[in-house]
Amino acid sequence: MSIKAIISGTGLFTPEATITNDELVASFNRFVELHNERYADDIARGDMAPLQPSSSEFIEKASGIKSRHVMDKEGILDPERMCPRLPDRSNDEPSIQCEMALVACQEALARAGRTAADVDAVIVACSNLQRAYPAVAIEVQESLGIDGFAYDMNVACSSATFGLQAAANAIENGTAGAVLVVNPEICSGHLNFRDRDSHFIFGDACTALLVERSDRVEAGKGFEILGTHLKTKFSNNIRNNFGFLNRGDESGVGKADKLFVQQGRKVFKEVSPMVAELILAHLDSLSLAASDLRRMWLHQANLGMNQLISKRVLGRDASREEAPVILDEYANTSSAGSIIAFHLHHDDISSGELGVICSFGAGYSIGSVVVRRR
Ligand code: COA
């Protein structure tokens, strides 16, 4: 019997602090007032356009987001600052992403009934890494006491599904028996909280998946990965120019183009059909049909986008049971989003039933992972 990759455990770290739309908008609108007062003369002369206020109604209607969890609420809501206060750690302290990862990994291991001694590899896959090196994944490996190898990877919002393919490949070709795929997303660190068009989009969270070889996992436990299908196509419509050749300014706020920037409308229009087509092609390649799916754990960026994608795949509207929504509480947590949906909504799936974990985002990048409950 050939070796297959099994998702045997999932874990989630959710930051304690939350920011509701009303709280976020109150802070943004105070920033707008202060800005417009500061530049009143330029605005009166017509040299500068006044900034416009945001609104909770718009945010919920345009995105489906009601709230988000964040690593630092106070710095984000301070209208004179508007970015999280997450001080540098010394080399002797764990990184913030490592701390988040440990909580999620411990839960994934506990749910799988495993310990770190059973694990051979750690892949930290996320949109933004706290430092260039040593890899955060190697720090997580060391903190857990794992004997093996670890590396970081970044495919923006699709990092988790691309990481799952890397883990499944390692399992199937025998280079690892058990792999932790971890997604510590501090999206509040790359979000421009002064930008009305996008200040509400993101939240913070970390997810973890334990992927193991099938002959080590008890029959009836976990989800078998039936196949993965990845696609990328270059686009400037979601972009962040931050990199090691440039720096933010002294305040830590940074220049706007070194933060998340997007053409939201274009992303919506271009990416939605690509995602639906990719899922259908992936199912077809596995000799499956959309009607075989019990659940779609989609990337959580925009409610309207998910409704459109699931409708194109199923040929009818999907129920919340078929395509669970977590972005109302978490907002867009980048690569963690579809995994949070999977983590919170898989216990009711029966043996033999199928689902698809699907991500999409900057790159563009799309990843589809079809799983079957054992
Ligand atoms: N409060 C109030 N009004 C706002 C606003 C805010 N915070 N931000 C924008 N508006 C206004 C705009 O000025 C515009 O007004 P106009 O019609 O008078 O010009 C109107 O609302 C519509 O703005 P638009 O940016 O076109 O909104 P949208 O309906 O496209 O929704 C997004 C914006 C970002 C929520 C949506 O495009 C989206 O989610 N796209 C997909 C993004 C995505 O998945 N990205 C992946 C990231 S990884």
PDB file of N, CA and C and ligand atoms in Angstrom, residues 25 28 52-59 61-65 127 156-157 190 195-202 237-238 260 262-269 271 299-303 305 332 334 360-362, ligand 1:
ATOM      1  N   VAL A  25     -13.206  52.190  13.675  1.00  0.00           N
ATOM      2  CA  VAL A  25     -13.678  53.364  12.932  1.00  0.00           C
ATOM      3  C   VAL A  25     -13.561  54.627  13.800  1.00  0.00           C
ATOM      4  N   PHE A  28      -9.962  55.606  13.596  1.00  0.00           N
ATOM      5  CA  PHE A  28      -9.645  56.106  12.249  1.00  0.00           C
ATOM      6  C   PHE A  28     -10.231  57.514  12.050  1.00  0.00           C
ATOM      7  N   GLN A  52     -11.323  61.413   4.170  1.00  0.00           N
ATOM      8  CA  GLN A  52     -12.736  61.089   4.401  1.00  0.00           C
ATOM      9  C   GLN A  52     -12.858  60.077   5.545  1.00  0.00           C
ATOM     10  N   PRO A  53     -13.946  60.177   6.321  1.00  0.00           N
ATOM     11  CA  PRO A  53     -14.118  59.217   7.428  1.00  0.00           C
ATOM     12  C   PRO A  53     -14.500  57.827   6.927  1.00  0.00           C
ATOM     13  N   SER A  54     -14.272  56.844   7.780  1.00  0.00           N
ATOM     14  CA  SER A  54     -14.655  55.456   7.501  1.00  0.00           C
ATOM     15  C   SER A  54     -16.009  55.177   8.144  1.00  0.00           C
ATOM     16  N   SER A  55     -16.593  54.015   7.854  1.00  0.00           N
ATOM     17  CA  SER A  55     -17.853  53.670   8.519  1.00  0.00           C
ATOM     18  C   SER A  55     -17.991  52.165   8.735  1.00  0.00           C
ATOM     19  N   SER A  56     -18.530  51.811   9.909  1.00  0.00           N
ATOM     20  CA  SER A  56     -18.722  50.393  10.258  1.00  0.00           C
ATOM     21  C   SER A  56     -19.696  49.726   9.294  1.00  0.00           C
ATOM     22  N   GLU A  57     -20.723  50.472   8.890  1.00  0.00           N
ATOM     23  CA  GLU A  57     -21.733  49.894   7.983  1.00  0.00           C
ATOM     24  C   GLU A  57     -21.069  49.492   6.674  1.00  0.00           C
ATOM     25  N   PHE A  58     -20.199  50.405   6.143  1.00  0.00           N
ATOM     26  CA  PHE A  58     -19.505  50.092   4.890  1.00  0.00           C
ATOM     27  C   PHE A  58     -18.662  48.830   5.058  1.00  0.00           C
ATOM     28  N   ILE A  59     -17.917  48.766   6.151  1.00  0.00           N
ATOM     29  CA  ILE A  59     -16.989  47.649   6.351  1.00  0.00           C
ATOM     30  C   ILE A  59     -17.738  46.325   6.355  1.00  0.00           C
ATOM     31  N   LYS A  61     -20.727  45.657   5.212  1.00  0.00           N
ATOM     32  CA  LYS A  61     -21.407  45.395   3.941  1.00  0.00           C
ATOM     33  C   LYS A  61     -20.401  44.982   2.855  1.00  0.00           C
ATOM     34  N   ALA A  62     -19.248  45.665   2.799  1.00  0.00           N
ATOM     35  CA  ALA A  62     -18.276  45.401   1.726  1.00  0.00           C
ATOM     36  C   ALA A  62     -17.486  44.123   1.952  1.00  0.00           C
ATOM     37  N   SER A  63     -17.328  43.714   3.237  1.00  0.00           N
ATOM     38  CA  SER A  63     -16.403  42.606   3.493  1.00  0.00           C
ATOM     39  C   SER A  63     -16.980  41.462   4.312  1.00  0.00           C
ATOM     40  N   GLY A  64     -18.016  41.720   5.113  1.00  0.00           N
ATOM     41  CA  GLY A  64     -18.523  40.688   6.035  1.00  0.00           C
ATOM     42  C   GLY A  64     -17.791  40.669   7.366  1.00  0.00           C
ATOM     43  N   ILE A  65     -16.798  41.552   7.521  1.00  0.00           N
ATOM     44  CA  ILE A  65     -15.994  41.570   8.762  1.00  0.00           C
ATOM     45  C   ILE A  65     -16.714  42.396   9.838  1.00  0.00           C
ATOM     46  N   SER A 127       2.693  34.984   5.509  1.00  0.00           N
ATOM     47  CA  SER A 127       2.863  36.141   4.619  1.00  0.00           C
ATOM     48  C   SER A 127       4.006  37.063   5.012  1.00  0.00           C
ATOM     49  N   ALA A 156       2.364  34.397   0.601  1.00  0.00           N
ATOM     50  CA  ALA A 156       1.272  35.287   1.033  1.00  0.00           C
ATOM     51  C   ALA A 156       0.082  34.464   1.542  1.00  0.00           C
ATOM     52  N   CYS A 157      -1.128  34.839   1.147  1.00  0.00           N
ATOM     53  CA  CYS A 157      -2.322  34.176   1.709  1.00  0.00           C
ATOM     54  C   CYS A 157      -2.376  32.689   1.376  1.00  0.00           C
ATOM     55  N   HIS A 190       1.464  44.507   8.928  1.00  0.00           N
ATOM     56  CA  HIS A 190       1.655  44.988   7.547  1.00  0.00           C
ATOM     57  C   HIS A 190       0.471  45.801   7.039  1.00  0.00           C
ATOM     58  N   ASP A 195      -5.174  53.917   6.006  1.00  0.00           N
ATOM     59  CA  ASP A 195      -5.737  53.842   4.655  1.00  0.00           C
ATOM     60  C   ASP A 195      -7.200  53.411   4.735  1.00  0.00           C
ATOM     61  N   ARG A 196      -8.095  54.348   4.388  1.00  0.00           N
ATOM     62  CA  ARG A 196      -9.539  54.105   4.521  1.00  0.00           C
ATOM     63  C   ARG A 196      -9.997  52.880   3.737  1.00  0.00           C
ATOM     64  N   ASP A 197      -9.375  52.643   2.557  1.00  0.00           N
ATOM     65  CA  ASP A 197      -9.830  51.538   1.696  1.00  0.00           C
ATOM     66  C   ASP A 197      -9.516  50.165   2.278  1.00  0.00           C
ATOM     67  N   SER A 198      -8.520  50.080   3.169  1.00  0.00           N
ATOM     68  CA  SER A 198      -8.123  48.733   3.600  1.00  0.00           C
ATOM     69  C   SER A 198      -7.891  48.605   5.106  1.00  0.00           C
ATOM     70  N   HIS A 199      -8.139  49.672   5.888  1.00  0.00           N
ATOM     71  CA  HIS A 199      -7.717  49.639   7.312  1.00  0.00           C
ATOM     72  C   HIS A 199      -8.431  48.571   8.134  1.00  0.00           C
ATOM     73  N   PHE A 200      -9.529  48.049   7.589  1.00  0.00           N
ATOM     74  CA  PHE A 200     -10.386  47.107   8.337  1.00  0.00           C
ATOM     75  C   PHE A 200     -10.134  45.659   7.955  1.00  0.00           C
ATOM     76  N   ILE A 201      -9.255  45.418   6.980  1.00  0.00           N
ATOM     77  CA  ILE A 201      -9.219  44.106   6.330  1.00  0.00           C
ATOM     78  C   ILE A 201      -8.677  42.980   7.216  1.00  0.00           C
ATOM     79  N   PHE A 202      -7.614  43.238   7.975  1.00  0.00           N
ATOM     80  CA  PHE A 202      -6.853  42.116   8.551  1.00  0.00           C
ATOM     81  C   PHE A 202      -6.978  41.947  10.063  1.00  0.00           C
ATOM     82  N   ASN A 237      -1.638  43.614  -8.240  1.00  0.00           N
ATOM     83  CA  ASN A 237      -2.847  44.115  -7.582  1.00  0.00           C
ATOM     84  C   ASN A 237      -2.885  43.894  -6.076  1.00  0.00           C
ATOM     85  N   ILE A 238      -2.030  43.019  -5.555  1.00  0.00           N
ATOM     86  CA  ILE A 238      -1.837  42.944  -4.103  1.00  0.00           C
ATOM     87  C   ILE A 238      -0.327  42.972  -3.917  1.00  0.00           C
ATOM     88  N   PHE A 260       0.835  46.743   3.188  1.00  0.00           N
ATOM     89  CA  PHE A 260      -0.108  46.103   2.268  1.00  0.00           C
ATOM     90  C   PHE A 260      -0.820  47.146   1.402  1.00  0.00           C
ATOM     91  N   GLN A 262      -3.547  47.211  -2.095  1.00  0.00           N
ATOM     92  CA  GLN A 262      -4.247  46.378  -3.090  1.00  0.00           C
ATOM     93  C   GLN A 262      -5.235  47.186  -3.915  1.00  0.00           C
ATOM     94  N   GLN A 263      -5.568  46.635  -5.066  1.00  0.00           N
ATOM     95  CA  GLN A 263      -6.685  47.110  -5.883  1.00  0.00           C
ATOM     96  C   GLN A 263      -7.814  46.117  -5.623  1.00  0.00           C
ATOM     97  N   GLY A 264      -8.569  46.374  -4.551  1.00  0.00           N
ATOM     98  CA  GLY A 264      -9.536  45.383  -4.053  1.00  0.00           C
ATOM     99  C   GLY A 264     -10.554  44.929  -5.084  1.00  0.00           C
ATOM    100  N   ARG A 265     -11.087  45.885  -5.843  1.00  0.00           N
ATOM    101  CA  ARG A 265     -12.094  45.544  -6.856  1.00  0.00           C
ATOM    102  C   ARG A 265     -11.534  44.586  -7.914  1.00  0.00           C
ATOM    103  N   LYS A 266     -10.297  44.927  -8.380  1.00  0.00           N
ATOM    104  CA  LYS A 266      -9.664  44.092  -9.419  1.00  0.00           C
ATOM    105  C   LYS A 266      -9.394  42.703  -8.875  1.00  0.00           C
ATOM    106  N   VAL A 267      -8.925  42.655  -7.620  1.00  0.00           N
ATOM    107  CA  VAL A 267      -8.632  41.356  -7.004  1.00  0.00           C
ATOM    108  C   VAL A 267      -9.905  40.515  -6.986  1.00  0.00           C
ATOM    109  N   PHE A 268     -10.963  41.126  -6.528  1.00  0.00           N
ATOM    110  CA  PHE A 268     -12.260  40.429  -6.445  1.00  0.00           C
ATOM    111  C   PHE A 268     -12.631  39.851  -7.815  1.00  0.00           C
ATOM    112  N   LYS A 269     -12.549  40.717  -8.825  1.00  0.00           N
ATOM    113  CA  LYS A 269     -13.014  40.322 -10.169  1.00  0.00           C
ATOM    114  C   LYS A 269     -12.111  39.286 -10.821  1.00  0.00           C
ATOM    115  N   VAL A 271      -9.628  37.274  -9.300  1.00  0.00           N
ATOM    116  CA  VAL A 271      -9.246  36.068  -8.565  1.00  0.00           C
ATOM    117  C   VAL A 271     -10.427  35.092  -8.403  1.00  0.00           C
ATOM    118  N   HIS A 299     -10.374  30.375   1.826  1.00  0.00           N
ATOM    119  CA  HIS A 299      -9.643  31.535   2.345  1.00  0.00           C
ATOM    120  C   HIS A 299     -10.655  32.589   2.783  1.00  0.00           C
ATOM    121  N   GLN A 300     -10.342  33.281   3.873  1.00  0.00           N
ATOM    122  CA  GLN A 300     -11.304  34.211   4.461  1.00  0.00           C
ATOM    123  C   GLN A 300     -10.808  35.639   4.256  1.00  0.00           C
ATOM    124  N   ALA A 301     -11.175  36.236   3.100  1.00  0.00           N
ATOM    125  CA  ALA A 301     -10.790  37.625   2.852  1.00  0.00           C
ATOM    126  C   ALA A 301     -12.012  38.508   2.716  1.00  0.00           C
ATOM    127  N   ASN A 302     -13.028  37.982   2.041  1.00  0.00           N
ATOM    128  CA  ASN A 302     -14.201  38.795   1.751  1.00  0.00           C
ATOM    129  C   ASN A 302     -15.399  37.865   1.571  1.00  0.00           C
ATOM    130  N   LEU A 303     -16.473  38.155   2.295  1.00  0.00           N
ATOM    131  CA  LEU A 303     -17.641  37.273   2.277  1.00  0.00           C
ATOM    132  C   LEU A 303     -18.239  37.153   0.878  1.00  0.00           C
ATOM    133  N   MET A 305     -16.791  37.476  -1.973  1.00  0.00           N
ATOM    134  CA  MET A 305     -15.896  36.693  -2.827  1.00  0.00           C
ATOM    135  C   MET A 305     -16.126  35.191  -2.579  1.00  0.00           C
ATOM    136  N   ASN A 332      -9.480  39.028   7.825  1.00  0.00           N
ATOM    137  CA  ASN A 332      -8.575  38.259   6.957  1.00  0.00           C
ATOM    138  C   ASN A 332      -7.292  37.995   7.755  1.00  0.00           C
ATOM    139  N   SER A 334      -4.863  36.170   6.518  1.00  0.00           N
ATOM    140  CA  SER A 334      -3.958  35.686   5.480  1.00  0.00           C
ATOM    141  C   SER A 334      -3.999  34.153   5.427  1.00  0.00           C
ATOM    142  N   PHE A 360      -6.307  31.718  -1.536  1.00  0.00           N
ATOM    143  CA  PHE A 360      -5.987  32.569  -2.693  1.00  0.00           C
ATOM    144  C   PHE A 360      -5.514  33.914  -2.177  1.00  0.00           C
ATOM    145  N   GLY A 361      -4.645  34.560  -2.947  1.00  0.00           N
ATOM    146  CA  GLY A 361      -4.158  35.864  -2.493  1.00  0.00           C
ATOM    147  C   GLY A 361      -3.042  36.379  -3.363  1.00  0.00           C
ATOM    148  N   ALA A 362      -2.147  37.149  -2.734  1.00  0.00           N
ATOM    149  CA  ALA A 362      -1.107  37.858  -3.473  1.00  0.00           C
ATOM    150  C   ALA A 362      -0.242  36.887  -4.260  1.00  0.00           C
TER     151      ALA A 362
HETATM  152  N1  COA B   1     -15.671  53.600   4.813  1.00  0.00           N
HETATM  153  C1  COA B   1     -16.626  54.152   4.059  1.00  0.00           C
HETATM  154  N2  COA B   1     -16.589  54.173   2.719  1.00  0.00           N
HETATM  155  C2  COA B   1     -15.521  53.639   2.115  1.00  0.00           C
HETATM  156  C3  COA B   1     -14.476  53.060   2.852  1.00  0.00           C
HETATM  157  C4  COA B   1     -14.581  53.058   4.243  1.00  0.00           C
HETATM  158  N3  COA B   1     -13.628  52.522   5.024  1.00  0.00           N
HETATM  159  N4  COA B   1     -13.541  52.603   1.997  1.00  0.00           N
HETATM  160  C5  COA B   1     -13.975  52.867   0.763  1.00  0.00           C
HETATM  161  N5  COA B   1     -15.177  53.507   0.826  1.00  0.00           N
HETATM  162  C6  COA B   1     -15.984  53.997  -0.284  1.00  0.00           C
HETATM  163  C7  COA B   1     -15.137  54.338  -1.487  1.00  0.00           C
HETATM  164  O1  COA B   1     -14.656  55.652  -1.403  1.00  0.00           O
HETATM  165  C8  COA B   1     -16.113  54.137  -2.630  1.00  0.00           C
HETATM  166  O2  COA B   1     -16.934  55.293  -2.728  1.00  0.00           O
HETATM  167  P1  COA B   1     -17.419  55.835  -4.172  1.00  0.00           P
HETATM  168  O3  COA B   1     -18.290  54.740  -4.701  1.00  0.00           O
HETATM  169  O4  COA B   1     -18.136  57.079  -3.796  1.00  0.00           O
HETATM  170  O5  COA B   1     -16.167  56.024  -4.962  1.00  0.00           O
HETATM  171  C9  COA B   1     -17.011  53.001  -2.157  1.00  0.00           C
HETATM  172  O6  COA B   1     -16.873  52.960  -0.716  1.00  0.00           O
HETATM  173  C10 COA B   1     -16.627  51.652  -2.719  1.00  0.00           C
HETATM  174  O7  COA B   1     -15.213  51.440  -2.523  1.00  0.00           O
HETATM  175  P2  COA B   1     -14.459  50.161  -3.061  1.00  0.00           P
HETATM  176  O8  COA B   1     -13.034  50.208  -2.650  1.00  0.00           O
HETATM  177  O9  COA B   1     -14.760  49.992  -4.517  1.00  0.00           O
HETATM  178  O10 COA B   1     -15.201  49.021  -2.194  1.00  0.00           O
HETATM  179  P3  COA B   1     -15.448  47.510  -2.501  1.00  0.00           P
HETATM  180  O11 COA B   1     -16.885  47.272  -2.534  1.00  0.00           O
HETATM  181  O12 COA B   1     -14.626  46.996  -3.639  1.00  0.00           O
HETATM  182  O13 COA B   1     -14.889  46.819  -1.164  1.00  0.00           O
HETATM  183  C11 COA B   1     -12.946  45.589  -0.447  1.00  0.00           C
HETATM  184  C12 COA B   1     -13.530  46.944  -0.811  1.00  0.00           C
HETATM  185  C13 COA B   1     -11.462  45.757  -0.221  1.00  0.00           C
HETATM  186  C14 COA B   1     -13.607  45.106   0.840  1.00  0.00           C
HETATM  187  C15 COA B   1     -13.213  44.559  -1.551  1.00  0.00           C
HETATM  188  O14 COA B   1     -12.868  45.081  -2.812  1.00  0.00           O
HETATM  189  C16 COA B   1     -12.478  43.265  -1.370  1.00  0.00           C
HETATM  190  O15 COA B   1     -12.508  42.627  -0.332  1.00  0.00           O
HETATM  191  N6  COA B   1     -11.827  42.778  -2.434  1.00  0.00           N
HETATM  192  C17 COA B   1     -11.093  41.528  -2.401  1.00  0.00           C
HETATM  193  C18 COA B   1      -9.851  41.785  -1.667  1.00  0.00           C
HETATM  194  C19 COA B   1      -9.088  40.543  -1.314  1.00  0.00           C
HETATM  195  O16 COA B   1      -9.583  39.453  -1.222  1.00  0.00           O
HETATM  196  N7  COA B   1      -7.836  40.732  -1.107  1.00  0.00           N
HETATM  197  C20 COA B   1      -6.996  39.681  -0.733  1.00  0.00           C
HETATM  198  C21 COA B   1      -6.050  40.238   0.229  1.00  0.00           C
HETATM  199  S1  COA B   1      -4.971  38.987   0.679  1.00  0.00           S
END
